[in-house]
PDB file of C-alpha atoms in Angstrom:
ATOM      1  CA  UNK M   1     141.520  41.253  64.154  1.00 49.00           C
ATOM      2  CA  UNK M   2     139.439  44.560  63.104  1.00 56.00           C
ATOM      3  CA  UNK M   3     139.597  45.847  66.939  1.00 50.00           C
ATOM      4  CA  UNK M   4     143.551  46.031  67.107  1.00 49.00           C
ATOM      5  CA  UNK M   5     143.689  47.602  63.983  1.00 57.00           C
ATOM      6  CA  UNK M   6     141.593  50.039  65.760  1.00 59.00           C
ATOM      7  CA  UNK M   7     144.225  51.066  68.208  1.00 57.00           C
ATOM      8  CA  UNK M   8     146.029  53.105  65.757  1.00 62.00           C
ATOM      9  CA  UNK M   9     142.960  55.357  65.809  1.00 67.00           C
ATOM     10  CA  UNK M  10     142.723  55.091  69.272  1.00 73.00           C
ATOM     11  CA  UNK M  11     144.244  57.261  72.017  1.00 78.00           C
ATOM     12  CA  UNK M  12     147.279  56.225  73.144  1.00 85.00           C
ATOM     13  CA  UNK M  13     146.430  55.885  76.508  1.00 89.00           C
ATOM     14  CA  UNK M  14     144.681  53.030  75.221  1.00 91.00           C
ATOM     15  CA  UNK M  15     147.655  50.762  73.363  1.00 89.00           C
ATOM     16  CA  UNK M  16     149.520  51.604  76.561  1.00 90.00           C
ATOM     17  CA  UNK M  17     147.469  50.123  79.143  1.00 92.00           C
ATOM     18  CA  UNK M  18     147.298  47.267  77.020  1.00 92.00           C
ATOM     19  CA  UNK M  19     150.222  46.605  76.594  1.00 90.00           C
ATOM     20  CA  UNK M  20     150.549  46.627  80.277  1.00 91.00           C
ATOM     21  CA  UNK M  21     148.256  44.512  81.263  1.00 93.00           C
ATOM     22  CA  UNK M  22     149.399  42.190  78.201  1.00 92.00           C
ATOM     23  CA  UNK M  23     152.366  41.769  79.817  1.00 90.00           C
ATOM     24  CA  UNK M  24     150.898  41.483  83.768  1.00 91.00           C
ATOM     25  CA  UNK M  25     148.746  38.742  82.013  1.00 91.00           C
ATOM     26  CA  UNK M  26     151.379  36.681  80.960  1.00 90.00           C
ATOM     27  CA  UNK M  27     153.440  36.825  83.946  1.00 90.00           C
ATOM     28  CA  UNK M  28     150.953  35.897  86.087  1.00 88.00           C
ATOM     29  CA  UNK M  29     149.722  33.016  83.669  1.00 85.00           C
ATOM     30  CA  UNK M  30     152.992  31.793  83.697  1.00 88.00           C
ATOM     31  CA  UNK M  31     153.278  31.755  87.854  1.00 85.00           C
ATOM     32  CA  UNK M  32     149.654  30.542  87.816  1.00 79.00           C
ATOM     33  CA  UNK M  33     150.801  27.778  85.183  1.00 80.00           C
ATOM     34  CA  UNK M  34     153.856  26.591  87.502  1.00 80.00           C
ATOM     35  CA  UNK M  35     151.702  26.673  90.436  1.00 73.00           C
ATOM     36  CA  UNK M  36     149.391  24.446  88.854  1.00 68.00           C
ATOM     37  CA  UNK M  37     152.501  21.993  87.633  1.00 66.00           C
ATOM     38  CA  UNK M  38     153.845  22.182  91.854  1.00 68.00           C
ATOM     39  CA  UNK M  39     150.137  21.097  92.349  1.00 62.00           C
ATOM     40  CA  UNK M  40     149.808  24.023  94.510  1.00 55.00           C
ATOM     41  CA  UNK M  41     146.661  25.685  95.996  1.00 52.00           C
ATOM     42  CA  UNK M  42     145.873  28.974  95.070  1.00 50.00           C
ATOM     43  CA  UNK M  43     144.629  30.518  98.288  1.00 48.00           C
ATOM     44  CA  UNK M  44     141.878  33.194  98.412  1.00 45.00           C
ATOM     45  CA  UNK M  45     140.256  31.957  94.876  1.00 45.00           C
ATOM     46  CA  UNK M  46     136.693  31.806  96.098  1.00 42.00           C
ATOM     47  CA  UNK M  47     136.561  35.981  97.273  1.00 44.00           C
ATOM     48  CA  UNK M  48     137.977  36.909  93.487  1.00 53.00           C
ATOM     49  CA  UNK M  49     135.313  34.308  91.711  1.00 75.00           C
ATOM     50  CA  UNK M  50     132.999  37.876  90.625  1.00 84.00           C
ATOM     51  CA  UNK M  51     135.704  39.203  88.584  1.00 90.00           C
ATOM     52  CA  UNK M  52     137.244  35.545  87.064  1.00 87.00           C
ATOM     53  CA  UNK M  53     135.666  33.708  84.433  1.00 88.00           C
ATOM     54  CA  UNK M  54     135.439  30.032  84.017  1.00 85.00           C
ATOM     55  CA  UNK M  55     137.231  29.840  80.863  1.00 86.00           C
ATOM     56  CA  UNK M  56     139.331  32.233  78.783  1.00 88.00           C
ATOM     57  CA  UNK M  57     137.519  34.332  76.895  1.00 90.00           C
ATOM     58  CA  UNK M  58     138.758  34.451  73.044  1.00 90.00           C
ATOM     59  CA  UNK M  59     139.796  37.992  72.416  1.00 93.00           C
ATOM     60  CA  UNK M  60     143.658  39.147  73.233  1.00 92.00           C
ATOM     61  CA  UNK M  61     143.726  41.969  75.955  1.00 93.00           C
ATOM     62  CA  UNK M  62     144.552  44.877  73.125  1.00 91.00           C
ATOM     63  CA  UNK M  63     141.397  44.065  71.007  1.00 92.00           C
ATOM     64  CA  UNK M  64     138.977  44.455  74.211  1.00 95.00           C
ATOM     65  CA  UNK M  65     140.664  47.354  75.017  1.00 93.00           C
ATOM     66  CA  UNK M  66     140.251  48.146  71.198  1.00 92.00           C
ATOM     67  CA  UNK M  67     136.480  47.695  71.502  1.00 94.00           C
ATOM     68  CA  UNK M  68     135.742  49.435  74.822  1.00 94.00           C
ATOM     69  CA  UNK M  69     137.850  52.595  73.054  1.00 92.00           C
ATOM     70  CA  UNK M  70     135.325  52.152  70.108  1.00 91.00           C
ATOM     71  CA  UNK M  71     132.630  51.716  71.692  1.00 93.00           C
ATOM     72  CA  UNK M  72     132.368  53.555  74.982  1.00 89.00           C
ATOM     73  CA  UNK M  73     132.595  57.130  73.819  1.00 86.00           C
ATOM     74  CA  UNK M  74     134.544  57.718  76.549  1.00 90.00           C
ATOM     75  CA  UNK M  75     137.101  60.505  77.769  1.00 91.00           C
ATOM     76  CA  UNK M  76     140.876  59.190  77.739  1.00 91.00           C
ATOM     77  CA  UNK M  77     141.457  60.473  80.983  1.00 93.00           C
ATOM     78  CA  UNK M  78     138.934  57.845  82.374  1.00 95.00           C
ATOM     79  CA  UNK M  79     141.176  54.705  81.034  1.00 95.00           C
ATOM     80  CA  UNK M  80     144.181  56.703  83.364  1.00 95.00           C
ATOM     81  CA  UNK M  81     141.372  56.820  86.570  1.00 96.00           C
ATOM     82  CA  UNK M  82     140.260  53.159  85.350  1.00 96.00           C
ATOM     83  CA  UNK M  83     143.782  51.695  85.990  1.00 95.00           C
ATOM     84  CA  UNK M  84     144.101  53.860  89.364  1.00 96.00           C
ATOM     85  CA  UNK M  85     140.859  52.159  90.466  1.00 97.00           C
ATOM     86  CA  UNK M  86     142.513  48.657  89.186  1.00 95.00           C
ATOM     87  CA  UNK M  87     145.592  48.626  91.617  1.00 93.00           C
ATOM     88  CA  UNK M  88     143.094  50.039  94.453  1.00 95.00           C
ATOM     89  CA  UNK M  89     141.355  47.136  94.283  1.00 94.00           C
ATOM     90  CA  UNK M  90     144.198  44.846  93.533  1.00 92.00           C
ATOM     91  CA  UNK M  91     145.541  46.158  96.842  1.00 90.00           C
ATOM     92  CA  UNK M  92     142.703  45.911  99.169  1.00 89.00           C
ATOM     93  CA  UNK M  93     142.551  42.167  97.712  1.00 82.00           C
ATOM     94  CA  UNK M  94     146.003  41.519  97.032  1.00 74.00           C
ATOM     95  CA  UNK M  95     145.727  37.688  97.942  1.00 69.00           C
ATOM     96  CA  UNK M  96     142.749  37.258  96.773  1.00 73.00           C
ATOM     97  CA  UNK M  97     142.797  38.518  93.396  1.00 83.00           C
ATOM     98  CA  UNK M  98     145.280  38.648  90.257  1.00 84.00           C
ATOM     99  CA  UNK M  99     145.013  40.011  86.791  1.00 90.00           C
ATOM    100  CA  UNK M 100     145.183  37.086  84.339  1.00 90.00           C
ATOM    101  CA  UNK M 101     143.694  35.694  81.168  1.00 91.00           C
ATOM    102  CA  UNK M 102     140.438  34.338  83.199  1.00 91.00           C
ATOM    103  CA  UNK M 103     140.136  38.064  85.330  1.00 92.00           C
ATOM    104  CA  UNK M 104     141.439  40.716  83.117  1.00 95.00           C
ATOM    105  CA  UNK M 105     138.506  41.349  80.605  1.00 95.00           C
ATOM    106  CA  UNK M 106     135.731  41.534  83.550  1.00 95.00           C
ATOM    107  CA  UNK M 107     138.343  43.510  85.499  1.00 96.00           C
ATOM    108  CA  UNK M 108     139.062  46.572  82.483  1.00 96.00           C
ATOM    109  CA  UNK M 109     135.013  46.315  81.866  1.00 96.00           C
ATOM    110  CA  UNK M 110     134.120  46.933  85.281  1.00 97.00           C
ATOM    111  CA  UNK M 111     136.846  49.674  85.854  1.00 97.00           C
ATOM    112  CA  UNK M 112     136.746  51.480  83.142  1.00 96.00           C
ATOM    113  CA  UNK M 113     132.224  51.948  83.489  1.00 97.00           C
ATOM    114  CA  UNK M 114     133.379  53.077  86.982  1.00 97.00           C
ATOM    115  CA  UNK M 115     135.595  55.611  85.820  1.00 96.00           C
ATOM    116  CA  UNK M 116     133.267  56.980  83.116  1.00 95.00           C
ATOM    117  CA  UNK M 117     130.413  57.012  85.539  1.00 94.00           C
ATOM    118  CA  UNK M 118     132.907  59.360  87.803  1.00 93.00           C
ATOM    119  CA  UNK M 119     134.680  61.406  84.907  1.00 92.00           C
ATOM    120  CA  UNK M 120     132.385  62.071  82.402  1.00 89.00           C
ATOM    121  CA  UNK M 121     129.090  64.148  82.406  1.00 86.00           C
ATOM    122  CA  UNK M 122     127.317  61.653  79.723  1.00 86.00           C
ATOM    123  CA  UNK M 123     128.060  58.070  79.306  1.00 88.00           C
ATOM    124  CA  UNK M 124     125.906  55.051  78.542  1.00 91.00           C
ATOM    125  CA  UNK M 125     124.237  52.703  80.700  1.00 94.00           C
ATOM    126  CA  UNK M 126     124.956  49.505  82.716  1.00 96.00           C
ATOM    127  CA  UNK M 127     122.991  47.543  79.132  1.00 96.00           C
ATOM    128  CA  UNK M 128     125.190  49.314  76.489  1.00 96.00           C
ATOM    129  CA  UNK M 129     128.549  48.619  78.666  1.00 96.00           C
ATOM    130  CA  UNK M 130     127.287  44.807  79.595  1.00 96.00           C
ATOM    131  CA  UNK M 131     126.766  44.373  75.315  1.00 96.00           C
ATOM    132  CA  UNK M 132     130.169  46.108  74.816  1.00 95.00           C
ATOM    133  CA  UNK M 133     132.116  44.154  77.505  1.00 95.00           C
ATOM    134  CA  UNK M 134     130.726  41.033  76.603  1.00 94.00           C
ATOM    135  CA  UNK M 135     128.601  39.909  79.654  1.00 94.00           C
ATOM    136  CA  UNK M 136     124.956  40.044  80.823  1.00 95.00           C
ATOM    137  CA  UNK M 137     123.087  43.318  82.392  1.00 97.00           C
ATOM    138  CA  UNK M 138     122.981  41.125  85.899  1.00 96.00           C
ATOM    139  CA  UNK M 139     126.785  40.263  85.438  1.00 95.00           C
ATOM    140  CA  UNK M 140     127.619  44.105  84.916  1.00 97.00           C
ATOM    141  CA  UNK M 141     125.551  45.215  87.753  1.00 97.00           C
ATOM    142  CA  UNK M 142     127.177  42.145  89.871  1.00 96.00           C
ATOM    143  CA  UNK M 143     130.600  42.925  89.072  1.00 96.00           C
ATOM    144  CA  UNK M 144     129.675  46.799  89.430  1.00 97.00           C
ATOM    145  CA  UNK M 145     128.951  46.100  93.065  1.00 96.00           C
ATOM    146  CA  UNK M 146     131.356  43.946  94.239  1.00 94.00           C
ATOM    147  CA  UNK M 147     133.995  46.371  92.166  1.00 95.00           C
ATOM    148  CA  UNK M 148     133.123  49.148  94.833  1.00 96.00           C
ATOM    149  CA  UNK M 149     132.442  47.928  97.774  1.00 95.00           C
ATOM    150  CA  UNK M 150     136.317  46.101  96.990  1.00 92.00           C
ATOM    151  CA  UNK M 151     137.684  49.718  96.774  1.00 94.00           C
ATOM    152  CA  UNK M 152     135.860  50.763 100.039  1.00 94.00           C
ATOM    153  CA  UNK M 153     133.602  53.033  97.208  1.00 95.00           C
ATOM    154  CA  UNK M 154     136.634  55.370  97.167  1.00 94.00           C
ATOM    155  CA  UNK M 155     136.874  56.992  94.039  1.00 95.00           C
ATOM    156  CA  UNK M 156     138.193  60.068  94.338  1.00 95.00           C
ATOM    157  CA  UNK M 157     141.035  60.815  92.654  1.00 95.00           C
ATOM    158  CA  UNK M 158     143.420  63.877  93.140  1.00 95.00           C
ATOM    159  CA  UNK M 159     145.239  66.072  90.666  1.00 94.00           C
ATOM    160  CA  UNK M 160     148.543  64.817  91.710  1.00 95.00           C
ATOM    161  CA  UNK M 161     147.384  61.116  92.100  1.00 95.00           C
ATOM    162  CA  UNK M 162     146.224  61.457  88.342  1.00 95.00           C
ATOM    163  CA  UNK M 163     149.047  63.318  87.127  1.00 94.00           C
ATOM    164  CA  UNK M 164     151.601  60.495  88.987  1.00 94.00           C
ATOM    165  CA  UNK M 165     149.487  58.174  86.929  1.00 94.00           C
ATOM    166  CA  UNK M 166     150.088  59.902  83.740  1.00 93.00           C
ATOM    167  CA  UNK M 167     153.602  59.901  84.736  1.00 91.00           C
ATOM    168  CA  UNK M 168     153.876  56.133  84.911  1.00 90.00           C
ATOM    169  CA  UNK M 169     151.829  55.444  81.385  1.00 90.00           C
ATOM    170  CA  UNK M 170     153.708  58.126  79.463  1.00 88.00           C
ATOM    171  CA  UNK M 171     157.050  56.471  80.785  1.00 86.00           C
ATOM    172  CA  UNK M 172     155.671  52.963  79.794  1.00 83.00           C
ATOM    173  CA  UNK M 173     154.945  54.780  76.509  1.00 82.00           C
ATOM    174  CA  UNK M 174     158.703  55.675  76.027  1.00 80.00           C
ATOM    175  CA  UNK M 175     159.454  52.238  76.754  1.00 76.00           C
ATOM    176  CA  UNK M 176     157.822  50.572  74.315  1.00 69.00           C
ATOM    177  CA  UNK M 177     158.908  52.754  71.531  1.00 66.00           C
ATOM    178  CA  UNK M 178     162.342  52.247  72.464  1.00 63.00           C
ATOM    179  CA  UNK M 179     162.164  48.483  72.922  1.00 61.00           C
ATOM    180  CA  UNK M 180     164.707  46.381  71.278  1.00 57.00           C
ATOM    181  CA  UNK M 181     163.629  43.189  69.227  1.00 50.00           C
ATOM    182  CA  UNK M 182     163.004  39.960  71.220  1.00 49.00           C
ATOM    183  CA  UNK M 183     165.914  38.540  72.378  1.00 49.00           C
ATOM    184  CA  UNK M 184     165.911  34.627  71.893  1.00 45.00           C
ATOM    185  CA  UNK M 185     166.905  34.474  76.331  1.00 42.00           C
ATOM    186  CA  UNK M 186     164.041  35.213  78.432  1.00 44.00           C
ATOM    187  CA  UNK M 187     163.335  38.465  79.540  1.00 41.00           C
ATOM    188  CA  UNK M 188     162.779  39.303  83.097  1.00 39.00           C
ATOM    189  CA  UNK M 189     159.356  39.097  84.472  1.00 42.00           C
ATOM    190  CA  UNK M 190     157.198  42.519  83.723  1.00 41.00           C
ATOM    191  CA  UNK M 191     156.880  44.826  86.126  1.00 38.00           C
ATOM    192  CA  UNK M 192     154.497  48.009  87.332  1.00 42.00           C
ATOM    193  CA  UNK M 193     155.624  50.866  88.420  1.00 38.00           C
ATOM    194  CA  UNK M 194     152.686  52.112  91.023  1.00 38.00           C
ATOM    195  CA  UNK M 195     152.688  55.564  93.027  1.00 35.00           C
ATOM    196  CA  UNK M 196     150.720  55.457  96.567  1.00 35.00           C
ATOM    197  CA  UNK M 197     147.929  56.815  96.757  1.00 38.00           C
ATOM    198  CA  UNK M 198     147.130  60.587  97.694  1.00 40.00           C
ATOM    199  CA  UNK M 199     147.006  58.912 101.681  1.00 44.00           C
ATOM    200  CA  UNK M 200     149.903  56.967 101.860  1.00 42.00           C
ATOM    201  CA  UNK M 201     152.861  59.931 101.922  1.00 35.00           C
ATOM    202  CA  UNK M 202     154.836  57.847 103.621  1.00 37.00           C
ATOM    203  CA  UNK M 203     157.122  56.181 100.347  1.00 37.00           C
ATOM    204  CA  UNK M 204     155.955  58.018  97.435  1.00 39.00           C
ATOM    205  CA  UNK M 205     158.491  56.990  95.238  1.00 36.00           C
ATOM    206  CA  UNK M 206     157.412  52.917  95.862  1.00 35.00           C
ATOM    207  CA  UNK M 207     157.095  50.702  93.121  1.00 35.00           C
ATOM    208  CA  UNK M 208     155.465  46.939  93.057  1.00 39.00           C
ATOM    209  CA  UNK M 209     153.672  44.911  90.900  1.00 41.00           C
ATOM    210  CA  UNK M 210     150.211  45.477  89.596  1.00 53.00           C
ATOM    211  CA  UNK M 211     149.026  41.723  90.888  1.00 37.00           C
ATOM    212  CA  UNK M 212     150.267  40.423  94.113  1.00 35.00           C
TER     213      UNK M 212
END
């Protein structure tokens, strides 16, 4: 597809946070998948039904990331504050909501228009991002809202929060440059590393996954 060709030109920030949430995506597909074998219920579905579509949308995580790069015009710090405002959010609704294939495009959308709004001094409106993201104008505004009253509207982000941040996707960059073909065994589940936020001091060095 034209978009992931497009991440070569992209910055790198970019083809690291999708690969990422690539791989969040298909772990939590997978435990959704054998949840849904178990005939289990999945519990707090109704408070995450803003950010989950009803079916999966077509394009692969990397080539929406690929066309919000292209099309946005934005900063790359904002796609570092855009996945600080995604695991705020995942943890204020951590049973509620997951990043999947049904959640994931709505989720990057939203966060990355907040981020932009809060980083940059010019950046387009609620319309251009709703055509570039795929969704309606009411949609965007919808998921807008419901995107900051889920973070408690805190979007502030510190110097060391941000450079922590940086930390994490430039060692996730490393990684995948230095990842060995596919092994035909499975490979362990995927895994986040996440630094606290600038108020929890308590255990900066804690790591857990990006979904609950």
């Amino acid at each position: 597809m034209a978009e992931e060709k497009d991440l070569a030109d992209m910055p790198r920030v970019v083809g690291v946070l999708a690969a990422l949430l690539e791989r969040v995506t298909e772990r939590n597909d997978a435990a959704a998948a054998v949840a849904e074998e178990l005939e289990l219920a999945v519990v707090g579905a109704p408070a995450a039904a803003a950010f989950r579509a009803t079916t999966k949308p077509d394009i692969t995580v990397r080539a929406y990331m690929a066309r919000i790069a292209r099309f946005a015009g934005c900063s790359p710090a904002c796609y570092v504050v855009a996945y600080i405002y995604l695991e705020r959010l995942l943890r204020r609704r951590r049973r509620a909501l997951s990043v999947d294939s049904y959640s994931v495009h709505r989720l990057l959308i939203t966060t990355v228009l907040a981020a932009v709004k809060f980083m940059d001094d010019i950046c387009y409106n609620n319309a251009y991002f709703a055509k570039v993201g795929g969704v309606s104008l009411p949609e965007m505004n919808y998921l807008e809202v419901d995107f900051l009253f889920g973070v408690g509207f805190d979007l502030n982000v510190s110097p060391e929060t941000f450079g922590h941040y940086c930390a994490v996707l430039q060692s996730e960059m490393l990684c995948l440059e230095l990842e060995p073909p596919p092994s035909p065994s499975p490979a362990p589940a995927a895994r986040l590393h996440c630094f606290l936020s600038e108020d929890d001091t308590s255990s900066s060095s804690t790591q857990h996954q990006l979904a609950a």
